mmCIF file of C-alpha atoms and ligand atoms in Angstrom:
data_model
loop_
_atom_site.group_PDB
_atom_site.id
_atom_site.type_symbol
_atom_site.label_atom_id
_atom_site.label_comp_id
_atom_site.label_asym_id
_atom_site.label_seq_id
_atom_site.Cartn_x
_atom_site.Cartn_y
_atom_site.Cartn_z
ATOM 1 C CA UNK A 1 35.238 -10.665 2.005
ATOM 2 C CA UNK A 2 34.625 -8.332 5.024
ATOM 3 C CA UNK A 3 32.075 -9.355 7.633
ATOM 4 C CA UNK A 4 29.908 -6.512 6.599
ATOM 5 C CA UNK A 5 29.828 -7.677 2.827
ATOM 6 C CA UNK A 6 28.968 -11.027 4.418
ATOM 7 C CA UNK A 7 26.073 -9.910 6.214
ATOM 8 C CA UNK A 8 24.336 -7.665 3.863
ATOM 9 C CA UNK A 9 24.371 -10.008 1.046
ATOM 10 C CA UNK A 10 23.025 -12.803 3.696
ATOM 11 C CA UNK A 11 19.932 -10.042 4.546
ATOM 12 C CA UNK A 12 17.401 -9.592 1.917
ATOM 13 C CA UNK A 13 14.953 -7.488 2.728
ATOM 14 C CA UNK A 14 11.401 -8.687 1.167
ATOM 15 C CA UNK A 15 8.647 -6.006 1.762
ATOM 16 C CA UNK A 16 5.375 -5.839 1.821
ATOM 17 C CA UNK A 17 3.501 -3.106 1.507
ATOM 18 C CA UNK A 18 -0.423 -3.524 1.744
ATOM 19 C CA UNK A 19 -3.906 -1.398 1.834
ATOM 20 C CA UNK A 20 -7.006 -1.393 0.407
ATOM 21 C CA UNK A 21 -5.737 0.691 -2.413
ATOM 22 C CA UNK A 22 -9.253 1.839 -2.964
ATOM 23 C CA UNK A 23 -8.232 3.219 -5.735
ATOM 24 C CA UNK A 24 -4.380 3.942 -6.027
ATOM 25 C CA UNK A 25 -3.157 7.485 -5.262
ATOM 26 C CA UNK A 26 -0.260 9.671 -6.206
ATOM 27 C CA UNK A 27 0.954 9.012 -2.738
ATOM 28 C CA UNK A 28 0.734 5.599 -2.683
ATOM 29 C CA UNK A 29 2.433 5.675 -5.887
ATOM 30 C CA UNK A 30 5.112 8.007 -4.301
ATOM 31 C CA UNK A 31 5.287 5.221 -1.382
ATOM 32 C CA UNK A 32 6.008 2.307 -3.699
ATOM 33 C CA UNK A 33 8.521 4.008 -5.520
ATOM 34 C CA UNK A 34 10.152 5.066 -2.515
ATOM 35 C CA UNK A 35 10.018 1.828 -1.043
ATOM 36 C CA UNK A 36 11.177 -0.079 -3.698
ATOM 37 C CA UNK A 37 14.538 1.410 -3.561
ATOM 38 C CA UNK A 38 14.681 0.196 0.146
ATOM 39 C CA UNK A 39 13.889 -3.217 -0.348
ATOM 40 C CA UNK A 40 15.051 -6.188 -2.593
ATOM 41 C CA UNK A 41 11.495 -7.317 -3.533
ATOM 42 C CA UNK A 42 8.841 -4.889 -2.873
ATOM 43 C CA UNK A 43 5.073 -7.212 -2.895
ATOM 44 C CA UNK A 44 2.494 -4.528 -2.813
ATOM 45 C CA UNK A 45 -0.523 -6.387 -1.274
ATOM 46 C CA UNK A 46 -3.936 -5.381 -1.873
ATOM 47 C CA UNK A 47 -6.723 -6.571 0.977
ATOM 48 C CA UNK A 48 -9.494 -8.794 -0.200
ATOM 49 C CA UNK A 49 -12.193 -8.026 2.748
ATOM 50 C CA UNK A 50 -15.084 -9.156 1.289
ATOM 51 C CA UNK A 51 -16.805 -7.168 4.636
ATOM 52 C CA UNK A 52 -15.914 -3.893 3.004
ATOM 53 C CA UNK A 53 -17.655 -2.446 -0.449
ATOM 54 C CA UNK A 54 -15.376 -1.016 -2.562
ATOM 55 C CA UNK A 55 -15.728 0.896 -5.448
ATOM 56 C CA UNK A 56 -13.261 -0.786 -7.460
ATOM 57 C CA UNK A 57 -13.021 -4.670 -7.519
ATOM 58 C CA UNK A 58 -9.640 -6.613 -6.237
ATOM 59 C CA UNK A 59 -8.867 -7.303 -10.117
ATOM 60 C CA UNK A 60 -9.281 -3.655 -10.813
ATOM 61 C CA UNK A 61 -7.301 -2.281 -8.515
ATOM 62 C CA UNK A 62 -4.363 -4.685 -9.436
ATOM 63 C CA UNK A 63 -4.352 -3.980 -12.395
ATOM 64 C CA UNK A 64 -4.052 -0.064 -11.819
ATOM 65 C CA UNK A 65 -1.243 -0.423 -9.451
ATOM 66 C CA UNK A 66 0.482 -2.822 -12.006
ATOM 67 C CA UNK A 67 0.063 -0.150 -14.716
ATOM 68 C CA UNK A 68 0.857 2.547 -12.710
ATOM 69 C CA UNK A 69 4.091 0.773 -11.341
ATOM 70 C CA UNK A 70 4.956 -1.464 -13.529
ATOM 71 C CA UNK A 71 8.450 -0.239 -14.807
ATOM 72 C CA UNK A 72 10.016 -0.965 -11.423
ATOM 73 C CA UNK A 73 11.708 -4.682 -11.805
ATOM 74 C CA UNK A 74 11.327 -5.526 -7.839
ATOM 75 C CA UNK A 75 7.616 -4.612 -7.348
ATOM 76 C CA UNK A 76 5.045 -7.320 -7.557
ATOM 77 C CA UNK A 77 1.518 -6.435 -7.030
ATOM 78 C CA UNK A 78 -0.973 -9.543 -5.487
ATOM 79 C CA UNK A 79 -3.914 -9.870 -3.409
ATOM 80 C CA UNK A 80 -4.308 -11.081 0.266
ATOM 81 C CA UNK A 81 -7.264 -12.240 2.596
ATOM 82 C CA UNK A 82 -7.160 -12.754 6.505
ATOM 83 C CA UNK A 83 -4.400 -11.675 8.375
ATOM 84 C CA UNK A 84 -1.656 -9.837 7.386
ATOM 85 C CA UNK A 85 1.255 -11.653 9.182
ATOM 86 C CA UNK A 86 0.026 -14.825 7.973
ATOM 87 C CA UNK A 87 0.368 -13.361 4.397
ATOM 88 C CA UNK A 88 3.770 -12.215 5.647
ATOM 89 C CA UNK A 89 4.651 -15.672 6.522
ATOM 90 C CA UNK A 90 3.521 -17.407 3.113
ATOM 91 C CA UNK A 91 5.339 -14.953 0.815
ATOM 92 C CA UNK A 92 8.747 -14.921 3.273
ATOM 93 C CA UNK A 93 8.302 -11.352 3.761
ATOM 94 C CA UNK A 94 10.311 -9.559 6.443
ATOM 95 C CA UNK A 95 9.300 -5.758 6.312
ATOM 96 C CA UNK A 96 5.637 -4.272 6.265
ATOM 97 C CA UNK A 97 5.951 -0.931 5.026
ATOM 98 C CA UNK A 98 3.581 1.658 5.821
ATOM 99 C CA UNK A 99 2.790 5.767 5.116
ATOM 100 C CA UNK A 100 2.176 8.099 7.418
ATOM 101 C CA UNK A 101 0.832 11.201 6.507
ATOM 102 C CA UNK A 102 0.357 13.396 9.196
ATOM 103 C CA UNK A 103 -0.099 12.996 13.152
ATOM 104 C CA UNK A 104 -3.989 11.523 12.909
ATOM 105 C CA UNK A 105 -2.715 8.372 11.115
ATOM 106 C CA UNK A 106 -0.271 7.505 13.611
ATOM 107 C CA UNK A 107 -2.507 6.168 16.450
ATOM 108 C CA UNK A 108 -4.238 3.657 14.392
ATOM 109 C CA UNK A 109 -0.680 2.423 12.632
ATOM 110 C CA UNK A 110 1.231 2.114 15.779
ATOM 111 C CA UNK A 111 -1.951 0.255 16.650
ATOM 112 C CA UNK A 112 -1.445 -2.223 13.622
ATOM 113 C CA UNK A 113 2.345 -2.166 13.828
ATOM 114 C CA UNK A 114 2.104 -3.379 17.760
ATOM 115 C CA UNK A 115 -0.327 -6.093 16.809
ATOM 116 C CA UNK A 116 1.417 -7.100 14.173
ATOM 117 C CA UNK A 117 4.632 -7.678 15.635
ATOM 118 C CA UNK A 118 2.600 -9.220 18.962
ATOM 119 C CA UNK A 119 1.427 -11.777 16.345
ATOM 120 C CA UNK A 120 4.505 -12.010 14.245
ATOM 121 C CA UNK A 121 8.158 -10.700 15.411
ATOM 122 C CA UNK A 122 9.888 -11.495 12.725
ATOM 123 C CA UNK A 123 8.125 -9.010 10.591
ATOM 124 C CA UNK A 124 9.549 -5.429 11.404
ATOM 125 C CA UNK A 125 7.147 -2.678 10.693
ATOM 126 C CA UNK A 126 8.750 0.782 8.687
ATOM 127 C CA UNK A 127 6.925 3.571 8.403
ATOM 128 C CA UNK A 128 7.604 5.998 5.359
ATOM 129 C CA UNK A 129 6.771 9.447 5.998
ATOM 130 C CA UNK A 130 4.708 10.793 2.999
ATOM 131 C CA UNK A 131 5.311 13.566 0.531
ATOM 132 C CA UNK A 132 3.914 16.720 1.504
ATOM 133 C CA UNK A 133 1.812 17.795 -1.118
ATOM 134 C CA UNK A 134 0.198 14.063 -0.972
ATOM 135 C CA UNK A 135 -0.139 13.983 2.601
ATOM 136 C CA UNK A 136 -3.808 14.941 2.419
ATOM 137 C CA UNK A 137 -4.692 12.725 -0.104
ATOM 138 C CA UNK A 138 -6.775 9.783 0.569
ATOM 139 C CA UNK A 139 -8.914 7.122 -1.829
ATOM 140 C CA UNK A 140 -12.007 8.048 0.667
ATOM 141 C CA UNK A 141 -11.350 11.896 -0.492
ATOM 142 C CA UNK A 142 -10.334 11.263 -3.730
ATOM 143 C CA UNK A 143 -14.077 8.606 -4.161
ATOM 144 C CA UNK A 144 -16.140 12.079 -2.508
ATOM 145 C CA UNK A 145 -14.384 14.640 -4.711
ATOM 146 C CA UNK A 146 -14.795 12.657 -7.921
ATOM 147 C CA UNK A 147 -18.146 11.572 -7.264
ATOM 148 C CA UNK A 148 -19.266 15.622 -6.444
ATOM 149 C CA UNK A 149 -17.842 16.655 -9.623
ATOM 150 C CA UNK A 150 -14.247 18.005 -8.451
ATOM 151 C CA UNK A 151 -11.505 17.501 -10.291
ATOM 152 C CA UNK A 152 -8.919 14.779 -8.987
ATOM 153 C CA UNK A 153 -6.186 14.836 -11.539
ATOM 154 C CA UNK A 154 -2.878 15.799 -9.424
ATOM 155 C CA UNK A 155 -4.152 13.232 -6.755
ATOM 156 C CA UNK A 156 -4.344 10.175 -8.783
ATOM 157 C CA UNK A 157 -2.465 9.163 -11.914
ATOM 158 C CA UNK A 158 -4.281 9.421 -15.114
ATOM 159 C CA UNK A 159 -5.583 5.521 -15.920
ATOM 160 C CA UNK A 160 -6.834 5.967 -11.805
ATOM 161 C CA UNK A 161 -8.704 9.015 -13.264
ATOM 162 C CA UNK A 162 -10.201 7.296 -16.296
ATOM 163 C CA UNK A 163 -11.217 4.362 -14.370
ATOM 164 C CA UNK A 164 -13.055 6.461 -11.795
ATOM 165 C CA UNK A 165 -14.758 8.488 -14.902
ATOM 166 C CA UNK A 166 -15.758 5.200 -15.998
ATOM 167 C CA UNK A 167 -17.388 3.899 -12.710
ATOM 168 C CA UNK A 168 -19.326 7.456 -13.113
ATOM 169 C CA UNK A 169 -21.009 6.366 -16.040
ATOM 170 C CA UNK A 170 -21.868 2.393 -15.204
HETATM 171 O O1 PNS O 201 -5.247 1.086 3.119
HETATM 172 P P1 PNS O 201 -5.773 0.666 4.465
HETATM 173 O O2 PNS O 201 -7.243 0.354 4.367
HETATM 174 O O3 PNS O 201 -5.455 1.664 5.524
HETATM 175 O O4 PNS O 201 -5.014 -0.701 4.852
HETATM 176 C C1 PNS O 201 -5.309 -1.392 6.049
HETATM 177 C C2 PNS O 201 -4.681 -2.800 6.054
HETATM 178 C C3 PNS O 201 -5.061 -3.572 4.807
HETATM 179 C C4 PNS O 201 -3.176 -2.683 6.117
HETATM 180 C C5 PNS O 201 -5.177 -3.524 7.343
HETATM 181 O O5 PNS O 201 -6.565 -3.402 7.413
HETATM 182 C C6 PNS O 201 -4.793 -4.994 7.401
HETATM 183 O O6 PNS O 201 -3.656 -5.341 7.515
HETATM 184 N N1 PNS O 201 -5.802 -5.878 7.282
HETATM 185 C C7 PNS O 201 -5.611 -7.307 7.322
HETATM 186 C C8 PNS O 201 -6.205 -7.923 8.598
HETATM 187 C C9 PNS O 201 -5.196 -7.932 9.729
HETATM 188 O O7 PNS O 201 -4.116 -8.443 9.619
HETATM 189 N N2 PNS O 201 -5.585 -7.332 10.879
HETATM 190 C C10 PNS O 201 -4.760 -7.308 12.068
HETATM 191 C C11 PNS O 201 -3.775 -6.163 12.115
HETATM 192 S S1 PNS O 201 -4.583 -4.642 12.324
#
Protein backbone atom coordinates (compact mmCIF):
# COMPACT_ATOMS: atom_id res chain seq x y z
CA UNK A 1 0.00 0.00 0.00
CA UNK A 2 1.35 3.51 -0.90
CA UNK A 3 1.86 6.03 1.88
CA UNK A 4 -0.88 8.11 0.47
CA UNK A 5 -3.48 5.14 0.61
CA UNK A 6 -2.15 4.83 4.17
CA UNK A 7 -2.91 8.18 5.19
CA UNK A 8 -6.23 8.86 3.75
CA UNK A 9 -7.79 5.80 5.01
CA UNK A 10 -6.11 6.73 8.61
CA UNK A 11 -8.04 10.47 8.18
CA UNK A 12 -11.69 10.45 8.56
CA UNK A 13 -13.10 13.46 8.33
CA UNK A 14 -16.27 13.80 10.84
CA UNK A 15 -18.16 17.15 10.24
CA UNK A 16 -20.24 19.10 11.85
CA UNK A 17 -22.25 21.41 10.54
CA UNK A 18 -24.49 23.52 13.02
CA UNK A 19 -27.10 26.66 13.15
CA UNK A 20 -30.14 27.48 14.47
CA UNK A 21 -31.85 26.11 11.46
CA UNK A 22 -34.75 28.33 12.26
CA UNK A 23 -36.44 26.75 9.96
CA UNK A 24 -34.34 24.80 7.26
CA UNK A 25 -33.74 26.51 3.89
CA UNK A 26 -33.05 25.47 0.36
CA UNK A 27 -29.57 26.64 1.03
CA UNK A 28 -28.95 24.96 3.95
CA UNK A 29 -30.25 22.03 2.26
CA UNK A 30 -27.86 22.79 -0.70
CA UNK A 31 -25.00 23.05 2.14
CA UNK A 32 -25.64 19.62 3.62
CA UNK A 33 -25.74 17.98 0.48
CA UNK A 34 -22.69 19.54 -0.57
CA UNK A 35 -21.01 18.81 2.48
CA UNK A 36 -21.83 15.46 2.82
CA UNK A 37 -19.89 14.47 -0.14
CA UNK A 38 -16.80 16.09 1.61
CA UNK A 39 -16.96 14.39 4.71
CA UNK A 40 -17.25 10.73 6.01
CA UNK A 41 -19.98 11.50 8.61
CA UNK A 42 -21.70 14.70 8.18
CA UNK A 43 -23.64 15.54 12.07
CA UNK A 44 -25.79 18.47 11.26
CA UNK A 45 -26.19 20.13 14.73
CA UNK A 46 -29.02 22.19 15.58
CA UNK A 47 -28.45 24.91 18.68
CA UNK A 48 -30.62 24.51 21.70
CA UNK A 49 -30.33 28.30 23.17
CA UNK A 50 -33.02 28.38 25.29
CA UNK A 51 -32.06 32.52 25.34
CA UNK A 52 -33.39 32.75 21.82
CA UNK A 53 -37.36 32.30 20.78
CA UNK A 54 -37.77 30.46 17.93
CA UNK A 55 -40.53 29.85 15.90
CA UNK A 56 -40.09 26.30 15.51
CA UNK A 57 -39.16 24.05 18.55
CA UNK A 58 -35.64 21.94 18.63
CA UNK A 59 -37.87 18.68 17.91
CA UNK A 60 -39.42 20.42 14.99
CA UNK A 61 -36.74 21.51 13.34
CA UNK A 62 -35.04 18.00 13.54
CA UNK A 63 -37.37 16.50 12.29
CA UNK A 64 -37.57 18.80 9.06
CA UNK A 65 -33.95 18.54 8.39
CA UNK A 66 -34.23 14.68 8.86
CA UNK A 67 -37.07 14.62 6.29
CA UNK A 68 -35.65 16.90 4.12
CA UNK A 69 -32.19 15.02 4.16
CA UNK A 70 -32.79 11.95 5.04
CA UNK A 71 -31.76 9.85 1.89
CA UNK A 72 -28.10 10.73 2.42
CA UNK A 73 -26.52 7.55 4.47
CA UNK A 74 -23.65 9.83 6.26
CA UNK A 75 -25.85 12.70 7.59
CA UNK A 76 -27.08 12.54 11.12
CA UNK A 77 -29.13 15.32 12.39
CA UNK A 78 -28.93 16.01 16.60
CA UNK A 79 -29.20 18.79 18.89
CA UNK A 80 -26.48 20.69 20.92
CA UNK A 81 -26.40 23.20 23.96
CA UNK A 82 -23.34 25.34 25.21
CA UNK A 83 -20.42 25.57 23.29
CA UNK A 84 -19.78 24.40 20.11
CA UNK A 85 -16.21 22.94 20.45
CA UNK A 86 -17.22 21.16 23.42
CA UNK A 87 -19.95 19.49 21.24
CA UNK A 88 -17.10 19.00 18.78
CA UNK A 89 -15.16 17.21 21.33
CA UNK A 90 -18.04 14.75 22.58
CA UNK A 91 -19.09 13.59 19.09
CA UNK A 92 -15.10 13.27 17.81
CA UNK A 93 -15.78 15.74 15.24
CA UNK A 94 -12.89 17.29 13.32
CA UNK A 95 -14.43 19.81 10.72
CA UNK A 96 -17.12 22.61 11.44
CA UNK A 97 -18.54 23.45 8.26
CA UNK A 98 -20.01 26.66 7.58
CA UNK A 99 -21.90 28.86 4.48
CA UNK A 100 -21.09 31.91 3.42
CA UNK A 101 -23.27 33.74 1.40
CA UNK A 102 -22.05 36.89 0.46
CA UNK A 103 -19.33 39.44 1.92
CA UNK A 104 -21.69 40.66 5.13
CA UNK A 105 -21.54 37.12 6.63
CA UNK A 106 -17.95 36.88 6.60
CA UNK A 107 -16.99 39.21 9.52
CA UNK A 108 -19.09 37.52 12.03
CA UNK A 109 -17.86 33.76 10.75
CA UNK A 110 -14.25 34.53 10.70
CA UNK A 111 -15.24 35.85 14.10
CA UNK A 112 -16.64 32.32 15.18
CA UNK A 113 -14.07 30.37 13.17
CA UNK A 114 -11.07 32.35 15.17
CA UNK A 115 -12.75 31.64 18.47
CA UNK A 116 -13.37 28.46 17.77
CA UNK A 117 -10.11 27.29 16.87
CA UNK A 118 -8.63 29.70 19.96
CA UNK A 119 -10.78 27.32 22.08
CA UNK A 120 -10.31 24.15 20.16
CA UNK A 121 -7.39 23.56 17.42
CA UNK A 122 -8.10 20.47 16.54
CA UNK A 123 -11.33 21.43 14.97
CA UNK A 124 -10.57 23.07 11.47
CA UNK A 125 -13.22 25.44 10.33
CA UNK A 126 -14.40 25.13 6.20
CA UNK A 127 -16.37 27.46 4.83
CA UNK A 128 -18.70 26.45 1.80
CA UNK A 129 -19.48 29.17 -0.44
CA UNK A 130 -23.30 29.14 -1.12
CA UNK A 131 -25.33 28.73 -4.26
CA UNK A 132 -26.16 31.82 -5.88
CA UNK A 133 -29.67 31.90 -6.23
CA UNK A 134 -29.81 30.89 -2.29
CA UNK A 135 -27.37 33.30 -1.24
CA UNK A 136 -30.05 35.74 -0.12
CA UNK A 137 -32.01 33.44 1.59
CA UNK A 138 -32.23 33.45 5.25
CA UNK A 139 -34.81 31.70 8.02
CA UNK A 140 -35.13 35.50 9.46
CA UNK A 141 -36.38 36.46 5.71
CA UNK A 142 -37.99 33.50 4.96
CA UNK A 143 -40.15 33.89 9.02
CA UNK A 144 -40.97 37.95 7.64
CA UNK A 145 -42.02 36.95 4.12
CA UNK A 146 -44.24 34.08 5.24
CA UNK A 147 -45.67 35.78 8.05
CA UNK A 148 -46.63 39.09 5.52
CA UNK A 149 -48.29 36.84 3.20
CA UNK A 150 -45.41 36.30 0.46
CA UNK A 151 -44.91 33.34 -1.00
CA UNK A 152 -41.72 31.27 0.15
CA UNK A 153 -41.87 28.16 -1.93
CA UNK A 154 -38.39 28.17 -3.99
CA UNK A 155 -36.69 29.20 -0.61
CA UNK A 156 -37.67 26.38 1.53
CA UNK A 157 -38.57 22.80 0.65
CA UNK A 158 -42.16 21.92 0.68
CA UNK A 159 -42.76 20.05 4.38
CA UNK A 160 -40.61 23.59 5.61
CA UNK A 161 -43.53 25.34 3.78
CA UNK A 162 -46.37 23.33 5.29
CA UNK A 163 -44.97 23.54 8.66
CA UNK A 164 -44.69 27.33 8.50
CA UNK A 165 -48.50 27.39 7.05
CA UNK A 166 -49.26 25.49 10.02
CA UNK A 167 -47.59 27.79 12.69
CA UNK A 168 -49.88 30.52 10.72
CA UNK A 169 -52.89 29.01 11.84
CA UNK A 170 -51.98 27.89 15.73
O1 LIG B 1 -27.53 29.55 12.12
P1 LIG B 1 -26.79 30.47 13.05
O2 LIG B 1 -27.73 31.06 14.06
O3 LIG B 1 -26.01 31.50 12.30
O4 LIG B 1 -25.73 29.56 13.85
C1 LIG B 1 -24.88 30.12 14.84
C2 LIG B 1 -24.18 29.01 15.66
C3 LIG B 1 -25.18 28.02 16.21
C4 LIG B 1 -23.20 28.28 14.78
C5 LIG B 1 -23.39 29.72 16.80
O5 LIG B 1 -24.25 30.60 17.46
C6 LIG B 1 -22.79 28.75 17.81
O6 LIG B 1 -21.91 28.01 17.52
N1 LIG B 1 -23.34 28.77 19.04
C7 LIG B 1 -22.89 27.92 20.12
C8 LIG B 1 -22.20 28.73 21.23
C9 LIG B 1 -20.71 28.88 20.95
O7 LIG B 1 -19.99 27.93 20.77
N2 LIG B 1 -20.24 30.15 20.93
C10 LIG B 1 -18.84 30.45 20.74
C11 LIG B 1 -18.41 30.55 19.29
S1 LIG B 1 -19.09 31.95 18.53
Amino acid sequence: MSQGATISSARRVVAIYPGSFDPLTNGHLDLISRAAKLADRLIVAVLNNSRKQPLFTVEERIEMIRQAAGDQGNVETDSFGGLLVDYAAKRQANVIVRGIRAISDYETELQMALINRRLRPETETIFLMAREEFSYVSSRMIKEIFSLGGDVSGFVPALVAERLRGKLKT
